[in-house]
């Protein structure tokens, strides 16, 4: 049918330039091929990101719970899920923990990462090999890192406490993951360890792009050491650094694996974050509406930083 | 002259020390995996009396899960590359105002927490009968693989001159033929990079394994480790042996594909 229409249309046009018409038809077929290039990926993105976002928005306005899976009914409840999760006494603690976890992780990942990147910029034997081996913690599955750190931080027989008591730094073993007052610090510490390699890699590549001549010119003006860093390195690194920091926030704020593997949100909810709370409400309590409401709050916070991120990348592209 | 040689030697020593501190946990994982079984960690700094009991136990208890993880990771690589490569080519070579919108969509997708995807997929999978299934986990894992693969492949394909494909087009090859016969072979290295990382993402996945399986049948090894850690750990050597086995893809990637890794890290993050 489509073919017939096409032929009739072609015959009716009966233009003086058959070659041009042929090209036109080929173009139309080509547009279709071009669409087919993108179609699978577009469908995948819609199914894996578009659908979940919409579905979460809808679920957060529904009483979507265990019963829904049997009856198929999910009554609309307006903003009830949001008020339930926000007025929960755990919410403010989860917010504070999320903020502490994110800020603490990024501050140290970035400063240590920058120090190491600067160090590896000095050329020395084996430097490149050592720098690439440094990436290993970032490549390990997060649950593997969690398991390893669980064994290191084990209260009675873990190597950290045994070493610290052996050196006489502490008298009694520190309950790293078992005490509400230190668990969050321990979890942040592990996350810093995981994130340093990524920061080193990106900052190193940022440093490598700063032209050598700037330093040579600076040297003539007496800008060496700290002055060179302050007036040459840092201004030229700002674009990469801002992208890295915002990206860090967006990635860190949703971390779930490490916390579940290390503490499961405990002890006494000391390491609960928005992400762990959302997981628990959906998959432990089977209150998907409330879990969705929490994860939407998480997205809203991420979105603020997403805007910052896009601005930062645009600036990075402009420069 | 010799002064600077000495200084560079000192830098190397400092570099090695930094590496020792940073990689100590990895060493400790290997060390603890070679200790005799038990629920305490009395291991010394060196495995002076190594035993493979932990590995025997790990393989008998987690062997099936390791195979499951390999199948899922390999399936994710195949599906992601099939979907991403044509799209990356289109985003690098076709002129359209949609290109900018598509790239923006990919960037924004990175802000979406995994738990949001898990929430929605669980309810959908429950109806489609995809819970506790390998295809279900492969599709879910594509959520980390596809955006990354598109960005990596596109940043390489941007450097391809359009004349390359045009020459084949003159000979009568269709757009798709030209893509398969010319673009894909040239993009081999970036396909390897994207494939390696996708394998690693999928292999490392824990969140989807945890949320999209409800009973024993399909259990990736990450979930196996999590269940080991569940309550009181009974056999640390088996846990750590499983951890070592699960770290093998990362270690192989680091050694065999070193030059691709930095490219992947940078391409995926900044581009």
Coordinates of C-alpha atoms in Angstrom, one line a residue, chain A:
Chain A
X1 CA 0.0 0.0 0.0
X2 CA 2.7 2.4 1.0
X3 CA 4.6 1.4 -2.1
X4 CA 1.7 2.0 -4.4
X5 CA 1.2 5.5 -2.9
X6 CA 4.8 6.2 -3.4
X7 CA 4.7 5.1 -7.1
X8 CA 1.6 7.2 -7.8
X9 CA 3.2 10.2 -6.2
X10 CA 6.3 9.7 -8.2
X11 CA 4.4 9.4 -11.4
X12 CA 2.3 12.4 -10.7
X13 CA 5.4 14.5 -9.9
X14 CA 6.9 13.5 -13.3
X15 CA 9.6 16.1 -12.8
X16 CA 12.2 17.0 -15.3
X17 CA 15.0 15.8 -13.0
X18 CA 14.6 12.0 -12.4
X19 CA 18.0 11.8 -10.9
X20 CA 17.1 14.3 -8.2
X21 CA 13.9 12.4 -7.4
X22 CA 15.8 9.2 -7.0
X23 CA 18.1 10.8 -4.6
X24 CA 15.1 12.1 -2.7
X25 CA 13.7 8.7 -2.3
X26 CA 17.0 7.3 -1.2
X27 CA 17.2 10.1 1.4
X28 CA 13.8 9.0 2.8
X29 CA 15.0 5.4 3.1
X30 CA 18.2 6.7 4.6
X31 CA 16.3 8.7 7.3
X32 CA 14.6 5.5 8.2
X33 CA 17.9 3.6 8.5
X34 CA 19.3 6.5 10.6
X35 CA 16.3 6.1 13.0
X36 CA 17.0 2.4 13.2
X37 CA 20.5 3.1 14.3
X38 CA 19.2 5.0 17.3
X39 CA 16.0 3.1 18.0
X40 CA 17.3 0.2 20.1
X41 CA 19.3 2.5 22.4
X42 CA 16.4 5.0 22.6
X43 CA 14.0 2.2 23.7
X44 CA 16.5 0.9 26.2
X45 CA 17.0 4.3 27.7
X46 CA 13.3 4.8 28.0
X47 CA 12.8 1.4 29.5
X48 CA 15.7 1.6 32.0
X49 CA 15.5 5.3 32.9
X50 CA 12.4 7.0 31.6
X51 CA 10.0 4.3 32.8
X52 CA 11.5 4.0 36.3
X53 CA 11.4 7.7 36.9
X54 CA 7.7 7.9 35.8
X55 CA 6.8 4.7 37.7
X56 CA 8.5 6.0 40.9
X57 CA 6.6 9.3 40.6
X58 CA 3.3 7.4 40.3
X59 CA 4.1 4.8 43.0
X60 CA 5.0 7.6 45.4
X61 CA 1.4 8.8 45.1
X62 CA -0.1 5.3 45.6
X63 CA -0.6 2.9 48.5
X64 CA 1.7 0.5 46.6
X65 CA 2.5 -2.4 49.0
X66 CA 2.5 -6.1 49.4
X67 CA -1.2 -6.3 48.8
X68 CA -0.8 -4.7 45.4
X69 CA 1.1 -7.7 44.2
X70 CA -1.9 -10.0 45.0
X71 CA -4.9 -7.8 44.2
X72 CA -3.3 -5.5 41.6
X73 CA -4.8 -2.6 43.4
X74 CA -2.8 0.5 44.4
X75 CA -5.2 3.2 45.6
X76 CA -4.2 6.9 45.1
X77 CA -3.2 8.5 48.4
X78 CA -1.9 11.9 47.3
X79 CA 1.1 13.0 49.2
X80 CA 0.6 10.7 52.2
X81 CA 3.7 8.7 51.4
X82 CA 5.8 11.8 51.5
X83 CA 4.4 13.0 54.8
X84 CA 4.9 9.6 56.2
X85 CA 8.6 9.3 55.3
X86 CA 9.4 13.0 56.1
X87 CA 7.8 12.9 59.5
X88 CA 9.5 9.6 60.4
X89 CA 12.0 10.1 63.1
X90 CA 14.6 8.4 61.0
X91 CA 14.3 10.9 58.2
X92 CA 16.3 13.7 59.7
X93 CA 19.0 11.3 60.8
X94 CA 19.1 9.8 57.3
X95 CA 19.4 13.3 55.9
X96 CA 22.2 14.2 58.2
X97 CA 24.0 10.9 57.6
X98 CA 23.6 11.4 53.8
X99 CA 25.1 14.9 54.0
X100 CA 28.0 13.8 56.3
X101 CA 28.7 10.7 54.1
X102 CA 28.7 12.8 50.9
X103 CA 30.7 15.8 52.2
X104 CA 33.2 13.7 54.2
X105 CA 33.8 11.2 51.3
X106 CA 34.3 13.9 48.7
X107 CA 36.4 16.3 50.8
X108 CA 39.0 13.6 51.5
X109 CA 38.8 11.8 48.2
X110 CA 39.5 15.1 46.4
X111 CA 42.3 16.4 48.6
X112 CA 44.1 13.1 48.8
X113 CA 43.5 12.5 45.1
X114 CA 44.9 15.9 44.3
X115 CA 47.9 15.4 46.5
X116 CA 48.6 12.0 44.8
X117 CA 48.0 13.4 41.3
X118 CA 50.5 16.2 41.9
X119 CA 53.0 13.7 43.3
X120 CA 52.7 11.4 40.3
X121 CA 53.1 14.3 37.9
X122 CA 56.8 14.4 38.9
X123 CA 58.4 12.0 36.5
X124 CA 60.2 9.1 38.2
X125 CA 61.0 5.5 37.4
X126 CA 57.9 3.2 37.6
X127 CA 55.7 6.2 38.2
X128 CA 53.2 5.3 35.5
X129 CA 53.0 1.7 36.5
X130 CA 52.4 2.6 40.1
X131 CA 49.8 5.1 39.2
X132 CA 47.8 2.6 37.1
X133 CA 48.1 -0.1 39.8
X134 CA 46.5 2.4 42.2
X135 CA 43.3 2.0 40.3
X136 CA 42.6 -1.4 41.7
X137 CA 40.4 -0.4 44.6
X138 CA 38.1 1.4 42.2
X139 CA 37.8 -1.6 39.9
X140 CA 36.9 -4.1 42.6
X141 CA 33.3 -5.0 43.0
X142 CA 32.0 -2.9 45.9
X143 CA 30.8 -5.9 47.8
X144 CA 34.3 -7.4 47.6
X145 CA 35.7 -4.2 49.2
X146 CA 33.0 -4.3 51.8
X147 CA 33.8 -7.9 52.7
X148 CA 37.5 -7.1 52.9
X149 CA 37.0 -4.1 55.1
X150 CA 34.7 -6.0 57.3
X151 CA 37.5 -8.4 58.0
X152 CA 40.0 -5.6 58.6
X153 CA 37.7 -3.7 60.9
X154 CA 36.5 -6.7 62.8
X155 CA 36.4 -5.7 66.5
X156 CA 38.2 -8.5 68.2
X157 CA 40.4 -10.1 65.6
X158 CA 40.6 -7.6 62.8
X159 CA 44.1 -6.6 61.7
X160 CA 43.5 -2.8 62.3
X161 CA 42.6 -3.2 66.0
X162 CA 45.3 -5.8 66.5
X163 CA 47.9 -3.5 65.0
X164 CA 46.7 -0.4 66.9
X165 CA 46.7 -2.3 70.3
X166 CA 50.1 -3.9 69.4
X167 CA 51.6 -0.4 68.8
X168 CA 50.0 0.8 72.0
X169 CA 48.0 3.5 70.3
X170 CA 44.7 2.2 71.8
X171 CA 44.1 0.1 74.9
X172 CA 40.9 -1.5 74.0
X173 CA 39.7 -2.6 70.5
X174 CA 37.6 0.0 68.8
X175 CA 34.2 -1.3 67.7
X176 CA 34.6 0.2 64.3
X177 CA 31.4 -1.1 62.8
X178 CA 29.5 -2.0 65.9
X179 CA 29.3 1.3 67.7
X180 CA 26.8 4.0 66.7
X181 CA 29.4 6.7 67.4
X182 CA 32.1 5.4 65.1
X183 CA 30.3 3.3 62.4
X184 CA 29.6 6.3 60.2
X185 CA 33.2 7.4 60.3
X186 CA 34.4 3.9 59.4
X187 CA 32.0 3.7 56.5
X188 CA 33.1 7.1 55.2
X189 CA 36.7 6.0 55.5
X190 CA 36.1 2.9 53.4
X191 CA 34.3 5.0 50.8
X192 CA 37.2 7.5 50.7
X193 CA 39.5 4.6 50.0
X194 CA 37.3 3.4 47.1
X195 CA 37.0 6.9 45.6
X196 CA 40.7 8.0 45.7
X197 CA 41.8 6.2 42.5
X198 CA 39.1 7.8 40.4
X199 CA 40.0 11.3 41.7
X200 CA 43.7 10.7 41.1
X201 CA 43.0 9.6 37.5
X202 CA 40.8 12.5 36.5
X203 CA 43.0 15.1 38.3
X204 CA 46.1 13.6 36.8
X205 CA 44.7 14.0 33.3
X206 CA 43.7 17.5 34.2
X207 CA 47.2 18.3 35.3
X208 CA 48.7 16.7 32.2
X209 CA 46.7 19.2 30.0
X210 CA 48.3 22.3 31.6
X211 CA 51.0 23.5 29.2
X212 CA 54.5 23.1 30.4
X213 CA 55.3 26.6 29.1
X214 CA 53.1 28.2 31.7
X215 CA 55.4 26.8 34.4
X216 CA 58.5 27.8 32.5
X217 CA 57.2 31.3 32.2
X218 CA 56.2 31.3 35.8
X219 CA 59.6 30.2 36.8
X220 CA 61.1 33.4 35.3
X221 CA 58.7 35.4 37.4
X222 CA 59.7 33.5 40.5
X223 CA 56.6 31.4 40.7
X224 CA 57.7 28.0 42.0
X225 CA 56.4 25.6 44.6
X226 CA 53.3 26.9 46.3
X227 CA 53.1 30.0 44.2
X228 CA 53.1 28.0 41.0
X229 CA 50.3 25.8 42.4
X230 CA 48.3 28.8 43.5
X231 CA 48.7 30.9 40.4
X232 CA 49.2 28.4 37.6
X233 CA 48.0 24.9 38.6
X234 CA 44.8 25.7 40.4
X235 CA 43.3 28.2 38.0
X236 CA 43.9 25.8 35.1
X237 CA 42.6 22.8 37.0
X238 CA 39.4 24.5 38.2
X239 CA 37.2 23.3 35.3
X240 CA 38.2 19.6 35.8
X241 CA 37.9 20.0 39.6
X242 CA 34.4 21.4 39.5
X243 CA 33.2 18.7 37.2
X244 CA 34.8 16.1 39.5
X245 CA 33.3 17.5 42.7
X246 CA 29.8 17.7 41.3
X247 CA 30.0 14.3 39.7
X248 CA 31.3 13.1 43.1
X249 CA 28.2 14.4 44.9
X250 CA 25.9 12.9 42.3
X251 CA 27.6 9.5 42.6
X252 CA 28.1 9.5 46.4
X253 CA 24.7 10.6 47.4
X254 CA 23.2 7.4 46.0
X255 CA 25.8 4.9 47.4
X256 CA 24.0 1.8 48.7
X257 CA 26.2 -1.3 48.2
X258 CA 29.0 -0.2 50.5
X259 CA 26.8 0.7 53.4
X260 CA 24.6 -2.5 53.0
X261 CA 27.8 -4.6 52.9
X262 CA 29.5 -3.0 55.8
X263 CA 26.8 -2.2 58.3
X264 CA 23.4 -2.7 56.7
X265 CA 22.5 0.8 58.0
X266 CA 23.2 -0.2 61.6
X267 CA 24.2 -0.2 64.4
X268 CA 21.1 1.5 65.8
X269 CA 20.5 3.2 62.4
X270 CA 23.8 5.1 62.8
X271 CA 24.6 4.6 59.1
X272 CA 21.2 4.9 57.5
X273 CA 21.1 7.2 54.5
X274 CA 18.3 8.2 52.1
X275 CA 19.4 5.4 49.8
X276 CA 19.4 2.7 52.5
X277 CA 16.1 3.9 53.9
X278 CA 14.5 3.8 50.4
X279 CA 15.9 0.3 49.9
X280 CA 14.5 -0.9 53.3
X281 CA 11.1 0.5 52.8
X282 CA 10.7 -1.0 49.4
X283 CA 12.4 -4.4 49.7
X284 CA 12.3 -5.2 53.4
X285 CA 9.0 -3.7 54.4
X286 CA 7.5 -4.0 50.9
X287 CA 6.1 -0.5 51.1
X288 CA 7.0 0.5 47.5
X289 CA 5.0 3.8 47.7
X290 CA 7.1 5.0 50.6
X291 CA 10.3 3.7 49.2
X292 CA 9.5 5.5 45.9
X293 CA 8.8 8.8 47.8
X294 CA 12.2 8.6 49.5
X295 CA 14.0 7.8 46.3
X296 CA 12.2 10.8 44.6
X297 CA 13.6 13.1 47.3
X298 CA 17.0 11.6 46.5
X299 CA 16.5 12.4 42.8
X300 CA 15.4 15.9 43.6
X301 CA 18.6 16.5 45.5
X302 CA 20.7 15.0 42.7
X303 CA 18.9 17.1 40.2
X304 CA 20.1 20.3 41.9
X305 CA 23.6 19.1 41.5
X306 CA 22.9 17.9 38.0
X307 CA 22.2 21.5 37.0
X308 CA 25.5 22.5 38.6
X309 CA 27.2 19.7 36.8
X310 CA 25.8 20.7 33.4
X311 CA 26.9 24.3 34.0
X312 CA 30.3 23.1 35.0
X313 CA 30.7 20.9 31.9
X314 CA 29.5 23.8 29.7
X315 CA 32.1 26.0 31.3
X316 CA 34.7 23.2 30.8
X317 CA 33.8 23.0 27.2
X318 CA 33.9 26.7 26.7
X319 CA 37.4 27.1 28.1

